[in-house]
mmCIF file with all atom_site columns, C-alpha atoms in Angstrom:
data_model
loop_
_atom_site.group_PDB
_atom_site.id
_atom_site.type_symbol
_atom_site.label_atom_id
_atom_site.label_alt_id
_atom_site.label_comp_id
_atom_site.label_asym_id
_atom_site.label_entity_id
_atom_site.label_seq_id
_atom_site.pdbx_PDB_ins_code
_atom_site.Cartn_x
_atom_site.Cartn_y
_atom_site.Cartn_z
_atom_site.occupancy
_atom_site.B_iso_or_equiv
_atom_site.pdbx_formal_charge
_atom_site.auth_seq_id
_atom_site.auth_comp_id
_atom_site.auth_asym_id
_atom_site.auth_atom_id
_atom_site.pdbx_PDB_model_num
ATOM 1   C CA . MET X 1 1   ? -0.037  -0.135 -0.125 1.00 0.00 ? 1   MET X CA 1
ATOM 2   C CA . ILE X 1 2   ? 2.536   2.722  -1.471 1.00 0.00 ? 2   ILE X CA 1
ATOM 3   C CA . PHE X 1 3   ? 0.659   5.143  -1.287 1.00 0.00 ? 3   PHE X CA 1
ATOM 4   C CA . SER X 1 4   ? 3.340   8.191  -2.262 1.00 0.00 ? 4   SER X CA 1
ATOM 5   C CA . ASN X 1 5   ? 7.425   7.866  -1.709 1.00 0.00 ? 5   ASN X CA 1
ATOM 6   C CA . TRP X 1 6   ? 7.969   11.519 -1.072 1.00 0.00 ? 6   TRP X CA 1
ATOM 7   C CA . PHE X 1 7   ? 5.295   11.815 1.822  1.00 0.00 ? 7   PHE X CA 1
ATOM 8   C CA . CYS X 1 8   ? 2.168   10.852 4.282  1.00 0.00 ? 8   CYS X CA 1
ATOM 9   C CA . LEU X 1 9   ? 0.041   13.405 5.315  1.00 0.00 ? 9   LEU X CA 1
ATOM 10  C CA . MET X 1 10  ? -1.627  12.668 9.414  1.00 0.00 ? 10  MET X CA 1
ATOM 11  C CA . GLY X 1 11  ? -3.545  14.769 9.391  1.00 0.00 ? 11  GLY X CA 1
ATOM 12  C CA . TYR X 1 12  ? -4.084  18.472 11.575 1.00 0.00 ? 12  TYR X CA 1
ATOM 13  C CA . TRP X 1 13  ? -4.096  18.349 15.781 1.00 0.00 ? 13  TRP X CA 1
ATOM 14  C CA . LEU X 1 14  ? -5.593  21.359 17.465 1.00 0.00 ? 14  LEU X CA 1
ATOM 15  C CA . ASN X 1 15  ? -5.807  21.222 21.047 1.00 0.00 ? 15  ASN X CA 1
ATOM 16  C CA . TYR X 1 16  ? -7.917  24.843 21.810 1.00 0.00 ? 16  TYR X CA 1
ATOM 17  C CA . LYS X 1 17  ? -10.810 26.165 20.727 1.00 0.00 ? 17  LYS X CA 1
ATOM 18  C CA . GLN X 1 18  ? -11.487 28.498 17.214 1.00 0.00 ? 18  GLN X CA 1
ATOM 19  C CA . SER X 1 19  ? -14.491 29.859 17.556 1.00 0.00 ? 19  SER X CA 1
ATOM 20  C CA . ASP X 1 20  ? -17.762 29.698 19.207 1.00 0.00 ? 20  ASP X CA 1
ATOM 21  C CA . ARG X 1 21  ? -19.442 27.429 15.859 1.00 0.00 ? 21  ARG X CA 1
ATOM 22  C CA . GLU X 1 22  ? -21.483 25.351 17.110 1.00 0.00 ? 22  GLU X CA 1
ATOM 23  C CA . PRO X 1 23  ? -21.565 20.903 15.579 1.00 0.00 ? 23  PRO X CA 1
ATOM 24  C CA . ARG X 1 24  ? -24.272 20.222 13.199 1.00 0.00 ? 24  ARG X CA 1
ATOM 25  C CA . ALA X 1 25  ? -25.395 17.179 12.589 1.00 0.00 ? 25  ALA X CA 1
ATOM 26  C CA . ASN X 1 26  ? -25.050 16.823 9.053  1.00 0.00 ? 26  ASN X CA 1
ATOM 27  C CA . ASP X 1 27  ? -21.275 17.649 9.758  1.00 0.00 ? 27  ASP X CA 1
ATOM 28  C CA . SER X 1 28  ? -19.620 13.821 9.285  1.00 0.00 ? 28  SER X CA 1
ATOM 29  C CA . GLU X 1 29  ? -20.988 13.391 5.327  1.00 0.00 ? 29  GLU X CA 1
ATOM 30  C CA . VAL X 1 30  ? -20.120 17.133 4.664  1.00 0.00 ? 30  VAL X CA 1
ATOM 31  C CA . PHE X 1 31  ? -16.764 16.535 5.305  1.00 0.00 ? 31  PHE X CA 1
ATOM 32  C CA . HIS X 1 32  ? -16.545 12.961 3.243  1.00 0.00 ? 32  HIS X CA 1
ATOM 33  C CA . HIS X 1 33  ? -18.074 14.486 1.050  1.00 0.00 ? 33  HIS X CA 1
ATOM 34  C CA . LEU X 1 34  ? -15.567 17.607 0.945  1.00 0.00 ? 34  LEU X CA 1
ATOM 35  C CA . ILE X 1 35  ? -12.482 15.271 2.095  1.00 0.00 ? 35  ILE X CA 1
ATOM 36  C CA . GLU X 1 36  ? -13.760 12.739 -0.974 1.00 0.00 ? 36  GLU X CA 1
ATOM 37  C CA . PRO X 1 37  ? -12.425 13.871 -3.918 1.00 0.00 ? 37  PRO X CA 1
ATOM 38  C CA . TYR X 1 38  ? -9.286  15.757 -2.850 1.00 0.00 ? 38  TYR X CA 1
ATOM 39  C CA . PHE X 1 39  ? -7.475  13.690 -0.448 1.00 0.00 ? 39  PHE X CA 1
ATOM 40  C CA . ARG X 1 40  ? -4.955  12.443 -2.261 1.00 0.00 ? 40  ARG X CA 1
ATOM 41  C CA . HIS X 1 41  ? -3.924  16.109 -3.545 1.00 0.00 ? 41  HIS X CA 1
ATOM 42  C CA . ALA X 1 42  ? -2.341  16.048 -0.373 1.00 0.00 ? 42  ALA X CA 1
ATOM 43  C CA . ASN X 1 43  ? -1.623  12.025 0.390  1.00 0.00 ? 43  ASN X CA 1
ATOM 44  C CA . TRP X 1 44  ? -3.633  12.401 3.146  1.00 0.00 ? 44  TRP X CA 1
ATOM 45  C CA . PHE X 1 45  ? -4.546  8.526  3.047  1.00 0.00 ? 45  PHE X CA 1
ATOM 46  C CA . SER X 1 46  ? -6.306  6.083  5.659  1.00 0.00 ? 46  SER X CA 1
ATOM 47  C CA . PHE X 1 47  ? -4.649  3.104  6.013  1.00 0.00 ? 47  PHE X CA 1
ATOM 48  C CA . LYS X 1 48  ? -8.069  1.867  7.762  1.00 0.00 ? 48  LYS X CA 1
ATOM 49  C CA . SER X 1 49  ? -9.407  -1.408 6.304  1.00 0.00 ? 49  SER X CA 1
ATOM 50  C CA . GLN X 1 50  ? -12.412 -0.098 5.659  1.00 0.00 ? 50  GLN X CA 1
ATOM 51  C CA . ASP X 1 51  ? -10.747 2.227  4.043  1.00 0.00 ? 51  ASP X CA 1
ATOM 52  C CA . LYS X 1 52  ? -9.318  0.397  2.089  1.00 0.00 ? 52  LYS X CA 1
ATOM 53  C CA . ASP X 1 53  ? -11.988 0.007  -1.025 1.00 0.00 ? 53  ASP X CA 1
ATOM 54  C CA . LYS X 1 54  ? -12.177 3.263  -1.234 1.00 0.00 ? 54  LYS X CA 1
ATOM 55  C CA . GLY X 1 55  ? -8.290  3.558  -1.819 1.00 0.00 ? 55  GLY X CA 1
ATOM 56  C CA . GLY X 1 56  ? -7.808  5.378  1.358  1.00 0.00 ? 56  GLY X CA 1
ATOM 57  C CA . CYS X 1 57  ? -10.678 7.569  2.046  1.00 0.00 ? 57  CYS X CA 1
ATOM 58  C CA . CYS X 1 58  ? -12.623 8.591  4.047  1.00 0.00 ? 58  CYS X CA 1
ATOM 59  C CA . SER X 1 59  ? -13.582 7.304  7.418  1.00 0.00 ? 59  SER X CA 1
ATOM 60  C CA . TYR X 1 60  ? -9.459  8.084  9.185  1.00 0.00 ? 60  TYR X CA 1
ATOM 61  C CA . GLN X 1 61  ? -10.096 11.953 7.918  1.00 0.00 ? 61  GLN X CA 1
ATOM 62  C CA . THR X 1 62  ? -13.545 12.067 8.972  1.00 0.00 ? 62  THR X CA 1
ATOM 63  C CA . ASN X 1 63  ? -12.545 11.113 12.396 1.00 0.00 ? 63  ASN X CA 1
ATOM 64  C CA . LEU X 1 64  ? -9.952  13.630 12.923 1.00 0.00 ? 64  LEU X CA 1
ATOM 65  C CA . TYR X 1 65  ? -12.200 16.496 11.601 1.00 0.00 ? 65  TYR X CA 1
ATOM 66  C CA . MET X 1 66  ? -14.527 15.305 14.218 1.00 0.00 ? 66  MET X CA 1
ATOM 67  C CA . ASP X 1 67  ? -12.177 14.832 16.733 1.00 0.00 ? 67  ASP X CA 1
ATOM 68  C CA . TYR X 1 68  ? -9.871  18.098 16.341 1.00 0.00 ? 68  TYR X CA 1
ATOM 69  C CA . GLY X 1 69  ? -12.046 20.287 14.453 1.00 0.00 ? 69  GLY X CA 1
ATOM 70  C CA . GLN X 1 70  ? -15.651 20.318 15.161 1.00 0.00 ? 70  GLN X CA 1
ATOM 71  C CA . LYS X 1 71  ? -14.288 19.625 18.707 1.00 0.00 ? 71  LYS X CA 1
ATOM 72  C CA . PHE X 1 72  ? -13.005 22.956 18.219 1.00 0.00 ? 72  PHE X CA 1
ATOM 73  C CA . GLY X 1 73  ? -15.476 25.040 16.830 1.00 0.00 ? 73  GLY X CA 1
ATOM 74  C CA . LEU X 1 74  ? -14.615 24.476 13.451 1.00 0.00 ? 74  LEU X CA 1
ATOM 75  C CA . SER X 1 75  ? -17.229 24.179 10.830 1.00 0.00 ? 75  SER X CA 1
ATOM 76  C CA . PRO X 1 76  ? -16.323 21.320 7.757  1.00 0.00 ? 76  PRO X CA 1
ATOM 77  C CA . ILE X 1 77  ? -15.178 23.858 4.783  1.00 0.00 ? 77  ILE X CA 1
ATOM 78  C CA . GLY X 1 78  ? -13.112 25.083 7.596  1.00 0.00 ? 78  GLY X CA 1
ATOM 79  C CA . TYR X 1 79  ? -11.124 22.082 8.653  1.00 0.00 ? 79  TYR X CA 1
ATOM 80  C CA . TYR X 1 80  ? -10.542 20.979 5.156  1.00 0.00 ? 80  TYR X CA 1
ATOM 81  C CA . GLU X 1 81  ? -8.827  24.590 4.658  1.00 0.00 ? 81  GLU X CA 1
ATOM 82  C CA . LYS X 1 82  ? -6.236  23.883 7.538  1.00 0.00 ? 82  LYS X CA 1
ATOM 83  C CA . ILE X 1 83  ? -5.094  20.749 5.907  1.00 0.00 ? 83  ILE X CA 1
ATOM 84  C CA . PHE X 1 84  ? -5.114  22.141 2.387  1.00 0.00 ? 84  PHE X CA 1
ATOM 85  C CA . ASN X 1 85  ? -3.536  25.185 3.477  1.00 0.00 ? 85  ASN X CA 1
ATOM 86  C CA . PHE X 1 86  ? -0.066  24.316 5.055  1.00 0.00 ? 86  PHE X CA 1
ATOM 87  C CA . THR X 1 87  ? 2.147   25.247 0.979  1.00 0.00 ? 87  THR X CA 1
ATOM 88  C CA . GLY X 1 88  ? 0.461   29.182 2.074  1.00 0.00 ? 88  GLY X CA 1
ATOM 89  C CA . PHE X 1 89  ? 2.974   28.713 5.119  1.00 0.00 ? 89  PHE X CA 1
ATOM 90  C CA . ASN X 1 90  ? 5.910   31.175 3.510  1.00 0.00 ? 90  ASN X CA 1
ATOM 91  C CA . LYS X 1 91  ? 3.257   34.031 3.966  1.00 0.00 ? 91  LYS X CA 1
ATOM 92  C CA . LYS X 1 92  ? 2.842   33.759 7.684  1.00 0.00 ? 92  LYS X CA 1
ATOM 93  C CA . ASP X 1 93  ? 5.262   34.225 10.478 1.00 0.00 ? 93  ASP X CA 1
ATOM 94  C CA . ASP X 1 94  ? 7.488   30.846 10.814 1.00 0.00 ? 94  ASP X CA 1
ATOM 95  C CA . SER X 1 95  ? 6.787   30.773 14.767 1.00 0.00 ? 95  SER X CA 1
ATOM 96  C CA . GLU X 1 96  ? 3.439   28.906 14.355 1.00 0.00 ? 96  GLU X CA 1
ATOM 97  C CA . TYR X 1 97  ? 5.257   26.282 12.111 1.00 0.00 ? 97  TYR X CA 1
ATOM 98  C CA . ARG X 1 98  ? 7.793   25.370 14.691 1.00 0.00 ? 98  ARG X CA 1
ATOM 99  C CA . LEU X 1 99  ? 9.402   21.291 14.956 1.00 0.00 ? 99  LEU X CA 1
ATOM 100 C CA . VAL X 1 100 ? 6.999   20.270 17.284 1.00 0.00 ? 100 VAL X CA 1
ATOM 101 C CA . PHE X 1 101 ? 6.924   15.921 17.628 1.00 0.00 ? 101 PHE X CA 1
ATOM 102 C CA . VAL X 1 102 ? 9.751   13.428 15.421 1.00 0.00 ? 102 VAL X CA 1
ATOM 103 C CA . LYS X 1 103 ? 8.397   9.921  15.989 1.00 0.00 ? 103 LYS X CA 1
ATOM 104 C CA . THR X 1 104 ? 12.808  7.964  15.297 1.00 0.00 ? 104 THR X CA 1
ATOM 105 C CA . ARG X 1 105 ? 13.171  4.095  15.012 1.00 0.00 ? 105 ARG X CA 1
ATOM 106 C CA . TRP X 1 106 ? 16.955  3.577  16.095 1.00 0.00 ? 106 TRP X CA 1
ATOM 107 C CA . SER X 1 107 ? 18.974  1.661  13.452 1.00 0.00 ? 107 SER X CA 1
ATOM 108 C CA . ASP X 1 108 ? 21.710  -0.323 14.115 1.00 0.00 ? 108 ASP X CA 1
ATOM 109 C CA . LYS X 1 109 ? 23.225  -0.776 10.530 1.00 0.00 ? 109 LYS X CA 1
ATOM 110 C CA . MET X 1 110 ? 23.598  2.666  10.292 1.00 0.00 ? 110 MET X CA 1
ATOM 111 C CA . CYS X 1 111 ? 24.308  3.964  14.199 1.00 0.00 ? 111 CYS X CA 1
ATOM 112 C CA . SER X 1 112 ? 21.479  5.831  13.877 1.00 0.00 ? 112 SER X CA 1
ATOM 113 C CA . ASN X 1 113 ? 17.553  7.557  14.682 1.00 0.00 ? 113 ASN X CA 1
ATOM 114 C CA . VAL X 1 114 ? 15.515  6.692  11.384 1.00 0.00 ? 114 VAL X CA 1
ATOM 115 C CA . ILE X 1 115 ? 12.761  9.757  11.728 1.00 0.00 ? 115 ILE X CA 1
ATOM 116 C CA . SER X 1 116 ? 9.472   8.281  10.044 1.00 0.00 ? 116 SER X CA 1
ATOM 117 C CA . GLN X 1 117 ? 7.519   10.877 11.815 1.00 0.00 ? 117 GLN X CA 1
ATOM 118 C CA . VAL X 1 118 ? 7.610   14.577 11.927 1.00 0.00 ? 118 VAL X CA 1
ATOM 119 C CA . GLY X 1 119 ? 4.543   17.587 13.235 1.00 0.00 ? 119 GLY X CA 1
ATOM 120 C CA . PHE X 1 120 ? 4.944   21.173 13.061 1.00 0.00 ? 120 PHE X CA 1
ATOM 121 C CA . GLY X 1 121 ? 3.258   23.541 15.086 1.00 0.00 ? 121 GLY X CA 1
ATOM 122 C CA . GLN X 1 122 ? 3.481   25.161 18.566 1.00 0.00 ? 122 GLN X CA 1
ATOM 123 C CA . GLY X 1 123 ? 3.443   23.147 21.527 1.00 0.00 ? 123 GLY X CA 1
ATOM 124 C CA . ASN X 1 124 ? 6.114   21.425 23.932 1.00 0.00 ? 124 ASN X CA 1
ATOM 125 C CA . PHE X 1 125 ? 9.225   19.703 22.014 1.00 0.00 ? 125 PHE X CA 1
ATOM 126 C CA . LYS X 1 126 ? 8.429   16.077 21.971 1.00 0.00 ? 126 LYS X CA 1
ATOM 127 C CA . ILE X 1 127 ? 10.138  12.847 20.261 1.00 0.00 ? 127 ILE X CA 1
ATOM 128 C CA . VAL X 1 128 ? 8.719   9.722  20.931 1.00 0.00 ? 128 VAL X CA 1
ATOM 129 C CA . GLY X 1 129 ? 10.724  6.248  19.348 1.00 0.00 ? 129 GLY X CA 1
ATOM 130 C CA . SER X 1 130 ? 14.575  6.198  20.045 1.00 0.00 ? 130 SER X CA 1
ATOM 131 C CA . LYS X 1 131 ? 16.176  8.799  22.732 1.00 0.00 ? 131 LYS X CA 1
ATOM 132 C CA . ARG X 1 132 ? 19.890  8.727  21.785 1.00 0.00 ? 132 ARG X CA 1
ATOM 133 C CA . THR X 1 133 ? 19.902  12.863 21.457 1.00 0.00 ? 133 THR X CA 1
ATOM 134 C CA . THR X 1 134 ? 23.615  12.620 21.199 1.00 0.00 ? 134 THR X CA 1
ATOM 135 C CA . LYS X 1 135 ? 23.718  9.816  18.402 1.00 0.00 ? 135 LYS X CA 1
ATOM 136 C CA . PRO X 1 136 ? 22.600  11.502 14.486 1.00 0.00 ? 136 PRO X CA 1
ATOM 137 C CA . PHE X 1 137 ? 19.052  11.487 13.562 1.00 0.00 ? 137 PHE X CA 1
ATOM 138 C CA . VAL X 1 138 ? 18.731  10.701 9.545  1.00 0.00 ? 138 VAL X CA 1
ATOM 139 C CA . ILE X 1 139 ? 15.788  11.181 7.179  1.00 0.00 ? 139 ILE X CA 1
ATOM 140 C CA . PRO X 1 140 ? 15.681  7.963  4.372  1.00 0.00 ? 140 PRO X CA 1
ATOM 141 C CA . PRO X 1 141 ? 16.106  9.221  0.972  1.00 0.00 ? 141 PRO X CA 1
ATOM 142 C CA . ILE X 1 142 ? 12.990  10.382 -0.490 1.00 0.00 ? 142 ILE X CA 1
ATOM 143 C CA . GLY X 1 143 ? 10.897  9.744  -3.549 1.00 0.00 ? 143 GLY X CA 1
ATOM 144 C CA . SER X 1 144 ? 13.613  8.456  -5.611 1.00 0.00 ? 144 SER X CA 1
ATOM 145 C CA . ALA X 1 145 ? 17.088  9.988  -3.889 1.00 0.00 ? 145 ALA X CA 1
ATOM 146 C CA . THR X 1 146 ? 19.375  8.050  -2.503 1.00 0.00 ? 146 THR X CA 1
ATOM 147 C CA . ARG X 1 147 ? 20.733  10.529 0.055  1.00 0.00 ? 147 ARG X CA 1
ATOM 148 C CA . VAL X 1 148 ? 19.994  10.918 4.001  1.00 0.00 ? 148 VAL X CA 1
ATOM 149 C CA . PHE X 1 149 ? 19.738  14.231 5.367  1.00 0.00 ? 149 PHE X CA 1
ATOM 150 C CA . VAL X 1 150 ? 21.742  14.143 8.617  1.00 0.00 ? 150 VAL X CA 1
ATOM 151 C CA . LEU X 1 151 ? 21.499  16.307 11.651 1.00 0.00 ? 151 LEU X CA 1
ATOM 152 C CA . SER X 1 152 ? 22.343  15.873 14.696 1.00 0.00 ? 152 SER X CA 1
ATOM 153 C CA . GLY X 1 153 ? 20.793  16.327 17.740 1.00 0.00 ? 153 GLY X CA 1
ATOM 154 C CA . ALA X 1 154 ? 21.351  19.782 18.263 1.00 0.00 ? 154 ALA X CA 1
ATOM 155 C CA . GLU X 1 155 ? 20.810  20.985 15.614 1.00 0.00 ? 155 GLU X CA 1
ATOM 156 C CA . LEU X 1 156 ? 17.514  18.877 15.554 1.00 0.00 ? 156 LEU X CA 1
ATOM 157 C CA . LYS X 1 157 ? 14.731  21.842 15.990 1.00 0.00 ? 157 LYS X CA 1
ATOM 158 C CA . SER X 1 158 ? 16.519  24.332 14.656 1.00 0.00 ? 158 SER X CA 1
ATOM 159 C CA . ASN X 1 159 ? 16.915  22.764 11.586 1.00 0.00 ? 159 ASN X CA 1
ATOM 160 C CA . LEU X 1 160 ? 14.231  20.670 10.546 1.00 0.00 ? 160 LEU X CA 1
ATOM 161 C CA . ASN X 1 161 ? 12.106  23.077 9.812  1.00 0.00 ? 161 ASN X CA 1
ATOM 162 C CA . PHE X 1 162 ? 8.764   23.244 7.715  1.00 0.00 ? 162 PHE X CA 1
ATOM 163 C CA . LEU X 1 163 ? 10.631  25.509 5.078  1.00 0.00 ? 163 LEU X CA 1
ATOM 164 C CA . TRP X 1 164 ? 12.574  22.868 4.430  1.00 0.00 ? 164 TRP X CA 1
ATOM 165 C CA . PHE X 1 165 ? 10.287  20.290 4.755  1.00 0.00 ? 165 PHE X CA 1
ATOM 166 C CA . LEU X 1 166 ? 8.071   21.829 2.510  1.00 0.00 ? 166 LEU X CA 1
ATOM 167 C CA . TYR X 1 167 ? 10.607  22.206 -0.154 1.00 0.00 ? 167 TYR X CA 1
ATOM 168 C CA . TYR X 1 168 ? 12.801  18.875 -0.201 1.00 0.00 ? 168 TYR X CA 1
ATOM 169 C CA . VAL X 1 169 ? 9.671   16.518 0.631  1.00 0.00 ? 169 VAL X CA 1
ATOM 170 C CA . VAL X 1 170 ? 6.468   18.064 0.037  1.00 0.00 ? 170 VAL X CA 1
ATOM 171 C CA . CYS X 1 171 ? 7.290   20.053 -3.090 1.00 0.00 ? 171 CYS X CA 1
ATOM 172 C CA . PRO X 1 172 ? 8.782   17.663 -5.096 1.00 0.00 ? 172 PRO X CA 1
ATOM 173 C CA . GLY X 1 173 ? 5.890   15.150 -3.957 1.00 0.00 ? 173 GLY X CA 1
ATOM 174 C CA . LYS X 1 174 ? 3.834   17.642 -4.983 1.00 0.00 ? 174 LYS X CA 1
ATOM 175 C CA . PRO X 1 175 ? 4.786   20.412 -7.281 1.00 0.00 ? 175 PRO X CA 1
ATOM 176 C CA . ASP X 1 176 ? 1.421   21.629 -8.013 1.00 0.00 ? 176 ASP X CA 1
ATOM 177 C CA . MET X 1 177 ? 1.201   22.449 -4.215 1.00 0.00 ? 177 MET X CA 1
ATOM 178 C CA . CYS X 1 178 ? 4.188   24.896 -4.216 1.00 0.00 ? 178 CYS X CA 1
ATOM 179 C CA . ARG X 1 179 ? 4.017   27.049 -7.288 1.00 0.00 ? 179 ARG X CA 1
ATOM 180 C CA . GLY X 1 180 ? 6.613   29.745 -7.554 1.00 0.00 ? 180 GLY X CA 1
ATOM 181 C CA . MET X 1 181 ? 7.635   28.635 -3.738 1.00 0.00 ? 181 MET X CA 1
ATOM 182 C CA . LYS X 1 182 ? 12.015  30.143 -3.517 1.00 0.00 ? 182 LYS X CA 1
ATOM 183 C CA . PRO X 1 183 ? 14.239  27.888 -2.365 1.00 0.00 ? 183 PRO X CA 1
ATOM 184 C CA . VAL X 1 184 ? 14.740  27.035 0.802  1.00 0.00 ? 184 VAL X CA 1
ATOM 185 C CA . VAL X 1 185 ? 17.747  30.027 2.233  1.00 0.00 ? 185 VAL X CA 1
ATOM 186 C CA . GLY X 1 186 ? 19.995  28.903 5.297  1.00 0.00 ? 186 GLY X CA 1
ATOM 187 C CA . THR X 1 187 ? 18.685  25.273 5.472  1.00 0.00 ? 187 THR X CA 1
ATOM 188 C CA . SER X 1 188 ? 21.252  23.226 3.298  1.00 0.00 ? 188 SER X CA 1
ATOM 189 C CA . GLU X 1 189 ? 24.040  23.332 5.921  1.00 0.00 ? 189 GLU X CA 1
ATOM 190 C CA . MET X 1 190 ? 21.999  20.477 6.420  1.00 0.00 ? 190 MET X CA 1
ATOM 191 C CA . ALA X 1 191 ? 24.895  17.272 6.335  1.00 0.00 ? 191 ALA X CA 1
ATOM 192 C CA . SER X 1 192 ? 23.242  14.652 3.512  1.00 0.00 ? 192 SER X CA 1
ATOM 193 C CA . SER X 1 193 ? 25.513  10.971 2.895  1.00 0.00 ? 193 SER X CA 1
ATOM 194 C CA . GLY X 1 194 ? 24.549  8.284  -0.467 1.00 0.00 ? 194 GLY X CA 1
ATOM 195 C CA . PHE X 1 195 ? 23.523  5.783  2.584  1.00 0.00 ? 195 PHE X CA 1
#
C-alpha cells in the first residue's frame, strides 16, 4: 500500500478552541463529501481496513475532523482549509510552525535515529521512539533519491523546520502545491550522505 514515495499527511491536530461554532448534525457527512475528491491531493491517506476499498478514504479523515475540527469549533470547510493551506505557510510567521514532534526508530546498522514522522506547530518539543539524542538523526531517502539527510541531536529543532520540509519533501512530491516557492535559504548546511 505505497501511496507516495515522498510523504503521507497524517492530519491537523488542534488543542484549543478556534471559534464558538456549534456542531451540526450533518458535519461528518459534509466533511466526508468535501474531502473524498481531494484527499489524494495532499497524500492524506487512511490505512484503516474499512477505507482500503475506497483508495484510502474517508473514515480516518472524517474522524480526525470530528475530533480536532468540529470539537474545537471548526466547520467542515474550516478544517479542510487548515489541511490544504499548509503551503501558504511561507507567507506567515514561522513561529507558528516550529518542529514539535519527531517519531524515530533506532537503526543499529546506521547507528542513527531514523525519522519516520514529524509534526510542526506550537507546543513543547517531543521525541517518540529512540531517545539517543547524542546520535545522528536521519531522514531516509525521499522519492527516488539515494541520499539521506543527517542532523545531530543539537541541530534537530533548528534545522529541521517547516520551510525545509515543505521545500525538500512536500514540493518534490506535490509540485502543483508549491508553484512559485523559492529555494529555502539557510538549511543547505544540513548534511546529506549517500547511504
